[in-house]
PDB file of C-alpha atoms and ligand atoms in Angstrom:
ATOM      1  CA  ILE A   1       0.000   0.000   0.000  1.00 69.00           C
ATOM      2  CA  LYS A   2       2.984   2.248   0.603  1.00 62.00           C
ATOM      3  CA  SER A   3       3.388   2.264  -3.160  1.00 82.00           C
ATOM      4  CA  ILE A   4      -0.054   3.790  -3.796  1.00 95.00           C
ATOM      5  CA  THR A   5       0.809   7.462  -3.574  1.00 96.00           C
ATOM      6  CA  GLY A   6       0.460  10.557  -5.728  1.00 97.00           C
ATOM      7  CA  VAL A   7      -2.554  11.744  -7.668  1.00 98.00           C
ATOM      8  CA  LEU A   8      -5.555   9.413  -7.731  1.00 98.00           C
ATOM      9  CA  PRO A   9      -8.814  10.492  -9.355  1.00 98.00           C
ATOM     10  CA  ALA A  10     -11.958   9.482  -7.458  1.00 98.00           C
ATOM     11  CA  MET A  11     -13.130   8.068 -10.762  1.00 98.00           C
ATOM     12  CA  VAL A  12     -16.490   9.036 -12.225  1.00 98.00           C
ATOM     13  CA  THR A  13     -18.874   6.301 -13.372  1.00 98.00           C
ATOM     14  CA  PRO A  14     -20.384   7.070 -16.792  1.00 98.00           C
ATOM     15  CA  PHE A  15     -24.105   6.597 -17.355  1.00 97.00           C
ATOM     16  CA  ASP A  16     -25.796   7.032 -20.711  1.00 96.00           C
ATOM     17  CA  GLU A  17     -28.648   9.358 -21.651  1.00 93.00           C
ATOM     18  CA  ASN A  18     -31.090   6.890 -20.056  1.00 95.00           C
ATOM     19  CA  GLU A  19     -29.107   6.570 -16.815  1.00 96.00           C
ATOM     20  CA  LYS A  20     -27.866   3.100 -17.727  1.00 98.00           C
ATOM     21  CA  LEU A  21     -24.302   2.145 -16.741  1.00 98.00           C
ATOM     22  CA  ASP A  22     -22.231   2.862 -19.854  1.00 98.00           C
ATOM     23  CA  GLU A  23     -19.442   0.297 -20.027  1.00 98.00           C
ATOM     24  CA  GLN A  24     -18.001   1.628 -23.256  1.00 98.00           C
ATOM     25  CA  ARG A  25     -17.591   5.117 -21.819  1.00 98.00           C
ATOM     26  CA  LEU A  26     -16.243   3.583 -18.598  1.00 98.00           C
ATOM     27  CA  ARG A  27     -13.474   1.844 -20.530  1.00 98.00           C
ATOM     28  CA  ALA A  28     -12.651   5.125 -22.258  1.00 98.00           C
ATOM     29  CA  VAL A  29     -12.450   6.927 -18.900  1.00 98.00           C
ATOM     30  CA  VAL A  30     -10.016   4.358 -17.483  1.00 98.00           C
ATOM     31  CA  ASN A  31      -7.753   4.741 -20.525  1.00 98.00           C
ATOM     32  CA  PHE A  32      -8.033   8.543 -20.582  1.00 98.00           C
ATOM     33  CA  LEU A  33      -6.894   8.784 -16.958  1.00 98.00           C
ATOM     34  CA  ILE A  34      -4.054   6.268 -17.245  1.00 98.00           C
ATOM     35  CA  GLU A  35      -2.777   7.865 -20.454  1.00 97.00           C
ATOM     36  CA  ARG A  36      -2.669  11.159 -18.557  1.00 96.00           C
ATOM     37  CA  GLN A  37      -0.310   9.569 -16.030  1.00 96.00           C
ATOM     38  CA  VAL A  38      -2.510   9.364 -12.939  1.00 97.00           C
ATOM     39  CA  GLU A  39      -0.827   7.243 -10.302  1.00 97.00           C
ATOM     40  CA  GLY A  40      -3.819   5.115  -9.359  1.00 98.00           C
ATOM     41  CA  LEU A  41      -7.601   4.991  -9.433  1.00 98.00           C
ATOM     42  CA  TYR A  42     -10.074   5.276  -6.561  1.00 98.00           C
ATOM     43  CA  ILE A  43     -13.272   3.723  -7.911  1.00 98.00           C
ATOM     44  CA  THR A  44     -16.936   3.448  -6.862  1.00 98.00           C
ATOM     45  CA  GLY A  45     -16.617   6.188  -4.262  1.00 98.00           C
ATOM     46  CA  SER A  46     -18.875   9.197  -3.810  1.00 96.00           C
ATOM     47  CA  THR A  47     -17.727  10.726  -7.107  1.00 98.00           C
ATOM     48  CA  GLY A  48     -18.303   7.304  -8.667  1.00 98.00           C
ATOM     49  CA  GLU A  49     -21.976   7.617  -7.601  1.00 98.00           C
ATOM     50  CA  SER A  50     -21.744   4.326  -5.705  1.00 98.00           C
ATOM     51  CA  PHE A  51     -24.710   5.217  -3.507  1.00 96.00           C
ATOM     52  CA  LEU A  52     -26.842   5.583  -6.651  1.00 97.00           C
ATOM     53  CA  MET A  53     -25.921   2.114  -7.920  1.00 98.00           C
ATOM     54  CA  SER A  54     -27.021  -1.418  -7.146  1.00 98.00           C
ATOM     55  CA  PRO A  55     -24.410  -3.804  -5.692  1.00 98.00           C
ATOM     56  CA  GLU A  56     -24.382  -5.660  -9.054  1.00 98.00           C
ATOM     57  CA  GLU A  57     -23.613  -2.435 -10.930  1.00 98.00           C
ATOM     58  CA  ARG A  58     -20.861  -1.533  -8.483  1.00 98.00           C
ATOM     59  CA  LYS A  59     -19.304  -4.954  -9.010  1.00 98.00           C
ATOM     60  CA  ARG A  60     -19.491  -4.508 -12.760  1.00 98.00           C
ATOM     61  CA  VAL A  61     -17.653  -1.163 -12.538  1.00 98.00           C
ATOM     62  CA  VAL A  62     -14.884  -2.886 -10.564  1.00 98.00           C
ATOM     63  CA  GLU A  63     -14.663  -5.730 -13.101  1.00 98.00           C
ATOM     64  CA  VAL A  64     -14.611  -3.466 -16.170  1.00 98.00           C
ATOM     65  CA  THR A  65     -12.027  -1.153 -14.586  1.00 98.00           C
ATOM     66  CA  MET A  66      -9.734  -4.041 -13.695  1.00 98.00           C
ATOM     67  CA  GLU A  67     -10.106  -5.548 -17.174  1.00 98.00           C
ATOM     68  CA  GLU A  68      -9.318  -2.267 -18.896  1.00 98.00           C
ATOM     69  CA  ASN A  69      -6.529  -1.297 -16.484  1.00 98.00           C
ATOM     70  CA  ARG A  70      -4.572  -4.479 -17.206  1.00 97.00           C
ATOM     71  CA  GLY A  71      -2.385  -3.936 -14.164  1.00 96.00           C
ATOM     72  CA  ARG A  72      -1.117  -0.535 -15.295  1.00 97.00           C
ATOM     73  CA  VAL A  73      -1.974   1.422 -12.123  1.00 97.00           C
ATOM     74  CA  PRO A  74      -3.008   0.443  -8.585  1.00 98.00           C
ATOM     75  CA  VAL A  75      -6.738   0.464  -7.886  1.00 98.00           C
ATOM     76  CA  ILE A  76      -8.523   1.199  -4.610  1.00 98.00           C
ATOM     77  CA  ALA A  77     -12.195   0.166  -4.594  1.00 98.00           C
ATOM     78  CA  HIS A  78     -14.616   1.904  -2.277  1.00 98.00           C
ATOM     79  CA  ILE A  79     -16.918  -0.839  -0.969  1.00 98.00           C
ATOM     80  CA  GLY A  80     -18.843   1.161   1.626  1.00 97.00           C
ATOM     81  CA  ALA A  81     -22.533   0.526   2.211  1.00 96.00           C
ATOM     82  CA  ILE A  82     -24.722   1.022   5.260  1.00 95.00           C
ATOM     83  CA  SER A  83     -24.803  -2.665   6.098  1.00 97.00           C
ATOM     84  CA  THR A  84     -21.679  -4.603   6.982  1.00 98.00           C
ATOM     85  CA  PHE A  85     -23.255  -7.542   5.138  1.00 98.00           C
ATOM     86  CA  HIS A  86     -23.289  -5.710   1.783  1.00 98.00           C
ATOM     87  CA  SER A  87     -19.879  -4.120   2.338  1.00 98.00           C
ATOM     88  CA  ILE A  88     -18.303  -7.524   2.962  1.00 98.00           C
ATOM     89  CA  ASP A  89     -19.909  -8.905  -0.192  1.00 98.00           C
ATOM     90  CA  LEU A  90     -18.514  -5.980  -2.213  1.00 98.00           C
ATOM     91  CA  ALA A  91     -15.098  -6.248  -0.520  1.00 98.00           C
ATOM     92  CA  GLN A  92     -14.785  -9.958  -1.257  1.00 98.00           C
ATOM     93  CA  HIS A  93     -15.846  -9.386  -4.843  1.00 98.00           C
ATOM     94  CA  ALA A  94     -13.269  -6.582  -5.200  1.00 98.00           C
ATOM     95  CA  GLU A  95     -10.586  -8.910  -3.842  1.00 98.00           C
ATOM     96  CA  ARG A  96     -11.489 -11.593  -6.397  1.00 98.00           C
ATOM     97  CA  ALA A  97     -11.404  -8.928  -9.128  1.00 98.00           C
ATOM     98  CA  GLY A  98      -7.801  -8.121  -8.126  1.00 98.00           C
ATOM     99  CA  VAL A  99      -7.944  -4.627  -6.654  1.00 98.00           C
ATOM    100  CA  ASP A 100      -5.004  -3.475  -4.537  1.00 98.00           C
ATOM    101  CA  ALA A 101      -6.913  -2.032  -1.587  1.00 98.00           C
ATOM    102  CA  ILE A 102     -10.421  -1.362  -0.354  1.00 98.00           C
ATOM    103  CA  SER A 103     -11.844   1.727   1.282  1.00 98.00           C
ATOM    104  CA  SER A 104     -15.072   2.602   3.025  1.00 98.00           C
ATOM    105  CA  VAL A 105     -16.992   5.515   4.437  1.00 97.00           C
ATOM    106  CA  PRO A 106     -18.330   4.756   7.904  1.00 97.00           C
ATOM    107  CA  PRO A 107     -21.922   3.476   8.052  1.00 95.00           C
ATOM    108  CA  ILE A 108     -24.259   6.439   7.607  1.00 92.00           C
ATOM    109  CA  TYR A 109     -27.891   7.508   8.124  1.00 90.00           C
ATOM    110  CA  TRP A 110     -28.856   6.112  11.562  1.00 92.00           C
ATOM    111  CA  GLY A 111     -25.934   7.565  13.451  1.00 89.00           C
ATOM    112  CA  PHE A 112     -23.863   4.681  14.742  1.00 94.00           C
ATOM    113  CA  SER A 113     -21.900   4.494  17.997  1.00 95.00           C
ATOM    114  CA  ALA A 114     -18.107   4.449  18.094  1.00 96.00           C
ATOM    115  CA  ASP A 115     -18.210   0.721  18.921  1.00 97.00           C
ATOM    116  CA  GLN A 116     -20.490  -0.001  15.980  1.00 97.00           C
ATOM    117  CA  ILE A 117     -18.227   1.939  13.608  1.00 97.00           C
ATOM    118  CA  HIS A 118     -15.188   0.104  14.961  1.00 98.00           C
ATOM    119  CA  GLY A 119     -17.020  -3.198  14.512  1.00 98.00           C
ATOM    120  CA  TYR A 120     -17.952  -2.261  10.935  1.00 98.00           C
ATOM    121  CA  TYR A 121     -14.309  -1.713   9.925  1.00 98.00           C
ATOM    122  CA  ALA A 122     -13.051  -4.731  11.905  1.00 98.00           C
ATOM    123  CA  ASP A 123     -15.592  -7.091  10.300  1.00 98.00           C
ATOM    124  CA  ILE A 124     -14.890  -5.911   6.746  1.00 98.00           C
ATOM    125  CA  THR A 125     -11.125  -5.892   7.187  1.00 98.00           C
ATOM    126  CA  ARG A 126     -11.244  -9.427   8.569  1.00 98.00           C
ATOM    127  CA  SER A 127     -13.222 -10.632   5.543  1.00 98.00           C
ATOM    128  CA  THR A 128     -10.409 -10.082   2.989  1.00 98.00           C
ATOM    129  CA  LYS A 129      -6.613  -9.918   2.870  1.00 98.00           C
ATOM    130  CA  LEU A 130      -6.723  -6.438   1.348  1.00 98.00           C
ATOM    131  CA  PRO A 131      -5.516  -3.282   3.093  1.00 98.00           C
ATOM    132  CA  MET A 132      -8.374  -0.987   4.142  1.00 98.00           C
ATOM    133  CA  ILE A 133      -8.338   2.787   3.751  1.00 98.00           C
ATOM    134  CA  ALA A 134     -10.861   4.289   6.182  1.00 98.00           C
ATOM    135  CA  TYR A 135     -12.655   7.321   4.790  1.00 97.00           C
ATOM    136  CA  ASN A 136     -13.118  10.464   6.833  1.00 94.00           C
ATOM    137  CA  VAL A 137     -15.831  12.327   4.930  1.00 89.00           C
ATOM    138  CA  PRO A 138     -17.339  15.649   6.138  1.00 88.00           C
ATOM    139  CA  MET A 139     -20.942  14.366   6.378  1.00 86.00           C
ATOM    140  CA  ALA A 140     -19.836  11.395   8.470  1.00 88.00           C
ATOM    141  CA  ALA A 141     -16.543  12.509   9.946  1.00 91.00           C
ATOM    142  CA  LEU A 142     -14.568   9.923  11.911  1.00 93.00           C
ATOM    143  CA  GLY A 143     -12.392  12.482  13.687  1.00 93.00           C
ATOM    144  CA  PHE A 144      -8.875  11.974  14.998  1.00 95.00           C
ATOM    145  CA  ASP A 145      -9.732   9.751  17.993  1.00 96.00           C
ATOM    146  CA  MET A 146     -11.742   7.324  15.867  1.00 96.00           C
ATOM    147  CA  ILE A 147      -9.071   7.233  13.152  1.00 97.00           C
ATOM    148  CA  LYS A 148      -6.523   6.395  15.843  1.00 97.00           C
ATOM    149  CA  ARG A 149      -8.766   3.659  17.218  1.00 98.00           C
ATOM    150  CA  LEU A 150      -9.326   2.204  13.745  1.00 98.00           C
ATOM    151  CA  SER A 151      -5.586   2.220  13.035  1.00 98.00           C
ATOM    152  CA  SER A 152      -5.123  -0.541  15.604  1.00 97.00           C
ATOM    153  CA  ILE A 153      -7.285  -2.934  13.544  1.00 98.00           C
ATOM    154  CA  ASP A 154      -5.054  -5.324  11.671  1.00 96.00           C
ATOM    155  CA  GLY A 155      -5.344  -4.386   7.986  1.00 96.00           C
ATOM    156  CA  VAL A 156      -6.435  -0.769   8.379  1.00 98.00           C
ATOM    157  CA  ALA A 157      -3.539   0.766   6.482  1.00 98.00           C
ATOM    158  CA  GLY A 158      -4.527   4.389   6.220  1.00 98.00           C
ATOM    159  CA  VAL A 159      -7.161   7.037   5.872  1.00 98.00           C
ATOM    160  CA  LYS A 160      -8.623   9.095   3.094  1.00 97.00           C
ATOM    161  CA  TYR A 161      -8.911  12.316   4.966  1.00 96.00           C
ATOM    162  CA  THR A 162     -11.463  14.699   3.488  1.00 94.00           C
ATOM    163  CA  ALA A 163     -11.587  17.733   5.746  1.00 91.00           C
ATOM    164  CA  THR A 164     -10.177  21.219   5.841  1.00 85.00           C
ATOM    165  CA  THR A 165      -8.524  20.807   9.252  1.00 88.00           C
ATOM    166  CA  HIS A 166      -5.178  19.730   7.916  1.00 94.00           C
ATOM    167  CA  HIS A 167      -3.385  19.983  11.248  1.00 94.00           C
ATOM    168  CA  ASP A 168      -4.870  16.516  11.872  1.00 95.00           C
ATOM    169  CA  ILE A 169      -2.808  15.156   8.952  1.00 96.00           C
ATOM    170  CA  ILE A 170       0.351  16.080  10.852  1.00 96.00           C
ATOM    171  CA  ARG A 171      -1.099  14.610  14.050  1.00 96.00           C
ATOM    172  CA  ILE A 172      -2.049  11.346  12.314  1.00 97.00           C
ATOM    173  CA  LYS A 173       1.495  10.959  11.012  1.00 97.00           C
ATOM    174  CA  GLU A 174       3.063  11.847  14.374  1.00 97.00           C
ATOM    175  CA  GLU A 175       0.772   9.936  16.720  1.00 97.00           C
ATOM    176  CA  ILE A 176      -0.340   6.974  14.603  1.00 97.00           C
ATOM    177  CA  GLY A 177       2.818   6.540  12.576  1.00 96.00           C
ATOM    178  CA  GLN A 178       4.605   7.698   9.451  1.00 96.00           C
ATOM    179  CA  ASP A 179       3.658   4.424   7.735  1.00 96.00           C
ATOM    180  CA  PHE A 180      -0.060   5.022   8.229  1.00 97.00           C
ATOM    181  CA  ILE A 181      -0.957   6.286   4.789  1.00 97.00           C
ATOM    182  CA  VAL A 182      -2.915   9.522   4.437  1.00 98.00           C
ATOM    183  CA  TYR A 183      -4.696  10.684   1.292  1.00 98.00           C
ATOM    184  CA  SER A 184      -5.898  14.250   1.338  1.00 97.00           C
ATOM    185  CA  GLY A 185      -9.437  14.488  -0.024  1.00 96.00           C
ATOM    186  CA  ALA A 186     -10.278  18.175  -0.376  1.00 96.00           C
ATOM    187  CA  ASP A 187      -9.226  19.097  -3.922  1.00 97.00           C
ATOM    188  CA  GLU A 188      -9.498  22.813  -3.192  1.00 97.00           C
ATOM    189  CA  MET A 189      -6.797  22.283  -0.542  1.00 97.00           C
ATOM    190  CA  ALA A 190      -4.583  19.749  -2.336  1.00 98.00           C
ATOM    191  CA  MET A 191      -1.496  21.910  -1.859  1.00 98.00           C
ATOM    192  CA  SER A 192      -2.169  22.200   1.848  1.00 97.00           C
ATOM    193  CA  GLY A 193      -2.831  18.464   2.281  1.00 97.00           C
ATOM    194  CA  LEU A 194       0.415  17.563   0.541  1.00 98.00           C
ATOM    195  CA  SER A 195       2.382  20.228   2.426  1.00 97.00           C
ATOM    196  CA  PHE A 196       1.061  18.870   5.709  1.00 96.00           C
ATOM    197  CA  GLY A 197       2.407  15.433   4.863  1.00 96.00           C
ATOM    198  CA  ALA A 198      -0.274  13.535   2.928  1.00 97.00           C
ATOM    199  CA  ASP A 199       1.111  10.672   0.829  1.00 97.00           C
ATOM    200  CA  GLY A 200      -1.328  11.316  -1.956  1.00 98.00           C
ATOM    201  CA  ILE A 201      -4.448  13.132  -3.057  1.00 98.00           C
ATOM    202  CA  ILE A 202      -7.743  11.494  -4.042  1.00 98.00           C
ATOM    203  CA  GLY A 203     -10.481  13.659  -5.524  1.00 98.00           C
ATOM    204  CA  SER A 204     -13.190  14.325  -8.054  1.00 98.00           C
ATOM    205  CA  PHE A 205     -11.397  17.042  -9.997  1.00 97.00           C
ATOM    206  CA  TYR A 206      -8.408  14.841 -10.807  1.00 98.00           C
ATOM    207  CA  ASN A 207     -10.685  13.249 -13.453  1.00 98.00           C
ATOM    208  CA  SER A 208     -11.012  16.228 -15.724  1.00 94.00           C
ATOM    209  CA  MET A 209      -7.608  17.876 -15.493  1.00 91.00           C
ATOM    210  CA  PRO A 210      -5.074  15.467 -13.978  1.00 95.00           C
ATOM    211  CA  GLU A 211      -2.107  17.380 -15.441  1.00 96.00           C
ATOM    212  CA  ILE A 212      -2.632  20.379 -13.163  1.00 97.00           C
ATOM    213  CA  TRP A 213      -2.664  18.271 -10.016  1.00 98.00           C
ATOM    214  CA  ILE A 214       0.308  16.149 -11.030  1.00 98.00           C
ATOM    215  CA  ALA A 215       2.276  19.362 -11.643  1.00 98.00           C
ATOM    216  CA  LEU A 216       1.049  20.723  -8.291  1.00 98.00           C
ATOM    217  CA  ARG A 217       2.186  17.566  -6.512  1.00 98.00           C
ATOM    218  CA  ASP A 218       5.612  17.860  -8.178  1.00 98.00           C
ATOM    219  CA  ALA A 219       5.850  21.527  -7.200  1.00 98.00           C
ATOM    220  CA  VAL A 220       5.097  20.773  -3.529  1.00 98.00           C
ATOM    221  CA  ALA A 221       7.632  17.923  -3.568  1.00 97.00           C
ATOM    222  CA  ALA A 222      10.245  20.300  -5.007  1.00 98.00           C
ATOM    223  CA  GLY A 223       9.457  22.914  -2.370  1.00 97.00           C
ATOM    224  CA  ASN A 224       8.221  25.329  -5.030  1.00 98.00           C
ATOM    225  CA  LEU A 225       5.239  26.664  -3.111  1.00 97.00           C
ATOM    226  CA  ALA A 226       4.717  29.683  -5.375  1.00 98.00           C
ATOM    227  CA  GLU A 227       4.190  27.380  -8.343  1.00 98.00           C
ATOM    228  CA  ALA A 228       1.991  25.042  -6.297  1.00 98.00           C
ATOM    229  CA  LYS A 229      -0.175  27.984  -5.259  1.00 98.00           C
ATOM    230  CA  ARG A 230      -0.473  29.185  -8.861  1.00 98.00           C
ATOM    231  CA  LEU A 231      -1.682  25.739  -9.936  1.00 98.00           C
ATOM    232  CA  GLN A 232      -4.037  25.465  -6.959  1.00 98.00           C
ATOM    233  CA  GLU A 233      -5.617  28.777  -7.964  1.00 98.00           C
ATOM    234  CA  ILE A 234      -6.216  27.541 -11.528  1.00 97.00           C
ATOM    235  CA  GLY A 235      -7.713  24.343 -10.152  1.00 97.00           C
ATOM    236  CA  ASN A 236      -9.888  26.194  -7.674  1.00 97.00           C
ATOM    237  CA  ALA A 237     -11.383  28.441 -10.348  1.00 95.00           C
ATOM    238  CA  VAL A 238     -12.620  25.293 -12.109  1.00 94.00           C
ATOM    239  CA  ILE A 239     -13.685  23.612  -8.845  1.00 96.00           C
ATOM    240  CA  PHE A 240     -15.831  26.508  -7.654  1.00 95.00           C
ATOM    241  CA  PHE A 241     -17.301  27.092 -11.119  1.00 93.00           C
ATOM    242  CA  SER A 242     -18.293  23.417 -11.253  1.00 92.00           C
ATOM    243  CA  LEU A 243     -19.536  23.037  -7.677  1.00 94.00           C
ATOM    244  CA  SER A 244     -21.973  25.914  -8.144  1.00 92.00           C
ATOM    245  CA  ARG A 245     -23.467  24.081 -11.153  1.00 89.00           C
ATOM    246  CA  GLY A 246     -23.433  20.528  -9.785  1.00 91.00           C
ATOM    247  CA  GLY A 247     -19.970  19.035  -9.264  1.00 94.00           C
ATOM    248  CA  ILE A 248     -20.229  15.516 -10.660  1.00 96.00           C
ATOM    249  CA  PRO A 249     -22.342  16.303 -13.769  1.00 95.00           C
ATOM    250  CA  SER A 250     -20.052  19.272 -14.585  1.00 95.00           C
ATOM    251  CA  ILE A 251     -16.914  17.159 -14.233  1.00 96.00           C
ATOM    252  CA  LYS A 252     -18.353  14.633 -16.670  1.00 96.00           C
ATOM    253  CA  ARG A 253     -19.067  17.323 -19.260  1.00 94.00           C
ATOM    254  CA  ALA A 254     -15.624  18.878 -18.767  1.00 93.00           C
ATOM    255  CA  MET A 255     -14.121  15.459 -19.479  1.00 95.00           C
ATOM    256  CA  ALA A 256     -16.104  15.343 -22.720  1.00 93.00           C
ATOM    257  CA  TRP A 257     -14.600  18.700 -23.725  1.00 91.00           C
ATOM    258  CA  MET A 258     -11.149  17.292 -22.890  1.00 91.00           C
ATOM    259  CA  GLY A 259     -11.718  14.431 -25.316  1.00 93.00           C
ATOM    260  CA  CYS A 260     -13.237  11.766 -23.093  1.00 96.00           C
ATOM    261  CA  ASP A 261     -17.023  11.689 -22.950  1.00 94.00           C
ATOM    262  CA  ALA A 262     -17.757  10.498 -19.410  1.00 97.00           C
ATOM    263  CA  GLY A 263     -21.516  10.499 -19.981  1.00 95.00           C
ATOM    264  CA  TYR A 264     -24.061  11.759 -17.500  1.00 95.00           C
ATOM    265  CA  ALA A 265     -24.911  11.496 -13.815  1.00 96.00           C
ATOM    266  CA  ARG A 266     -27.835   9.612 -12.342  1.00 96.00           C
ATOM    267  CA  LYS A 267     -30.764  11.484 -10.844  1.00 96.00           C
ATOM    268  CA  PRO A 268     -31.161  13.200  -8.499  1.00 95.00           C
ATOM    269  CA  LEU A 269     -27.704  14.458  -9.553  1.00 95.00           C
ATOM    270  CA  GLY A 270     -28.641  14.488 -13.243  1.00 87.00           C
ATOM    271  CA  GLY A 271     -27.840  17.544 -15.332  1.00 77.00           C
ATOM    272  CA  PHE A 272     -26.666  18.695 -18.797  1.00 77.00           C
ATOM    273  CA  ILE A 273     -28.266  15.855 -20.726  1.00 78.00           C
ATOM    274  CA  ASP A 274     -29.637  18.052 -23.501  1.00 79.00           C
ATOM    275  CA  GLN A 275     -27.336  19.796 -25.924  1.00 83.00           C
ATOM    276  CA  ALA A 276     -28.567  23.292 -24.992  1.00 80.00           C
ATOM    277  CA  ALA A 277     -27.641  22.833 -21.317  1.00 80.00           C
ATOM    278  CA  ASP A 278     -24.269  21.403 -22.315  1.00 82.00           C
ATOM    279  CA  ASP A 279     -23.596  24.329 -24.690  1.00 84.00           C
ATOM    280  CA  LYS A 280     -24.589  26.868 -22.017  1.00 85.00           C
ATOM    281  CA  LEU A 281     -22.252  25.277 -19.473  1.00 84.00           C
ATOM    282  CA  LYS A 282     -19.406  25.256 -21.978  1.00 84.00           C
ATOM    283  CA  ALA A 283     -19.959  28.922 -22.874  1.00 85.00           C
ATOM    284  CA  GLU A 284     -19.987  29.938 -19.189  1.00 85.00           C
ATOM    285  CA  PHE A 285     -16.880  27.842 -18.569  1.00 82.00           C
ATOM    286  CA  ARG A 286     -14.991  29.505 -21.419  1.00 79.00           C
ATOM    287  CA  GLY A 287     -16.083  32.902 -20.106  1.00 73.00           C
TER     288      GLY A 287
HETATM  289  C1  LIG B 301     -14.879  10.060  -3.584  1.00 54.20           C
HETATM  290  O1  LIG B 301     -15.031   9.137  -2.797  1.00 54.20           O
HETATM  291  O2  LIG B 301     -15.409  10.082  -4.667  1.00 54.20           O
HETATM  292  C2  LIG B 301     -14.047  11.188  -3.227  1.00 54.20           C
HETATM  293  O3  LIG B 301     -12.885  11.058  -3.048  1.00 54.20           O
HETATM  294  C3  LIG B 301     -14.681  12.479  -3.156  1.00 54.20           C
HETATM  295  C4  LIG B 301     -13.768  13.599  -2.819  1.00 54.20           C
HETATM  296  C5  LIG B 301     -14.559  14.851  -2.907  1.00 54.20           C
HETATM  297  N1  LIG B 301     -15.183  15.121  -1.639  1.00 54.20           N
HETATM  298  C6  LIG B 301     -16.496  15.064  -1.441  1.00 54.20           C
HETATM  299  C7  LIG B 301     -16.974  15.347  -0.065  1.00 54.20           C
HETATM  300  O4  LIG B 301     -17.268  14.796  -2.323  1.00 54.20           O
HETATM  301  O5  LIG B 301     -12.980  15.638  -4.449  1.00 54.20           O
HETATM  302  C8  LIG B 301     -13.703  15.998  -3.310  1.00 54.20           C
HETATM  303  C9  LIG B 301     -14.563  17.207  -3.609  1.00 54.20           C
HETATM  304  O6  LIG B 301     -15.412  16.941  -4.705  1.00 54.20           O
HETATM  305  C10 LIG B 301     -13.726  18.419  -3.939  1.00 54.20           C
HETATM  306  O7  LIG B 301     -12.805  18.635  -2.926  1.00 54.20           O
HETATM  307  C11 LIG B 301     -14.596  19.651  -4.143  1.00 54.20           C
HETATM  308  O8  LIG B 301     -15.164  20.055  -2.934  1.00 54.20           O
END
């Protein structure tokens, strides 16, 4: 797992005009990203619309990605669901499909106790031989104490840390260990996450313009913070433009303009399916 570092898109899942999983576009997305030198793929996460898909569809995305990847880059599959039962099924399927690591948001919706969340990660991690990347997401934040508790589970290898309190990245490395891998998840703060010691960055906007983020990562590594800040500002202009118009649907259209039609999002995300809406978005983007 130590080798999965750098820039990893939280890969989009293409759907067609009728909201059907579009395997042909999915294959094109995998190739587009790998050809643009991303250092790994994080699939079926929130950006991948996993919570809008059936377990069978999620499994199919994993299978198609692994087939098309042909071992070129490491793959982390998000297998999170509300029930441990479904998450284990997805985790074991991902292991059979050959992914390099699994990841999961904590169980959501009911509000689970710390012991239940710990049990969720322990049960899933025990069910496969794969390393687990816990996922600290703003709407269901684990927080430092829980991350530390989870780190003692055999197999929990790191955390995808989506938050804007980056001082915790330093604390995780100091108190849990330098080998505990941290991916920074807030694209608008990629420079900060990397500067605070994250091993990599995983995010939605690394789908549409990976080059900017790879250059930003290189600039931080070289200590060239002025250049990193310049690139972050370019990235943020696109991020905030897109978020105000629906992040995931906008990213998919931006990919189409970059030469890789990533299709459409499922409702209630939806968006930009008709040509007029697409043209309007493009005109505003250019402006
Ligand atoms: C995933 O699982 O798809 C992700 O990694 C999502 C990461 C995104 N965070 C959230 C909360 O959706 O990329 C970020 C996010 O879109 C970006 O920082 C803009 O806010």
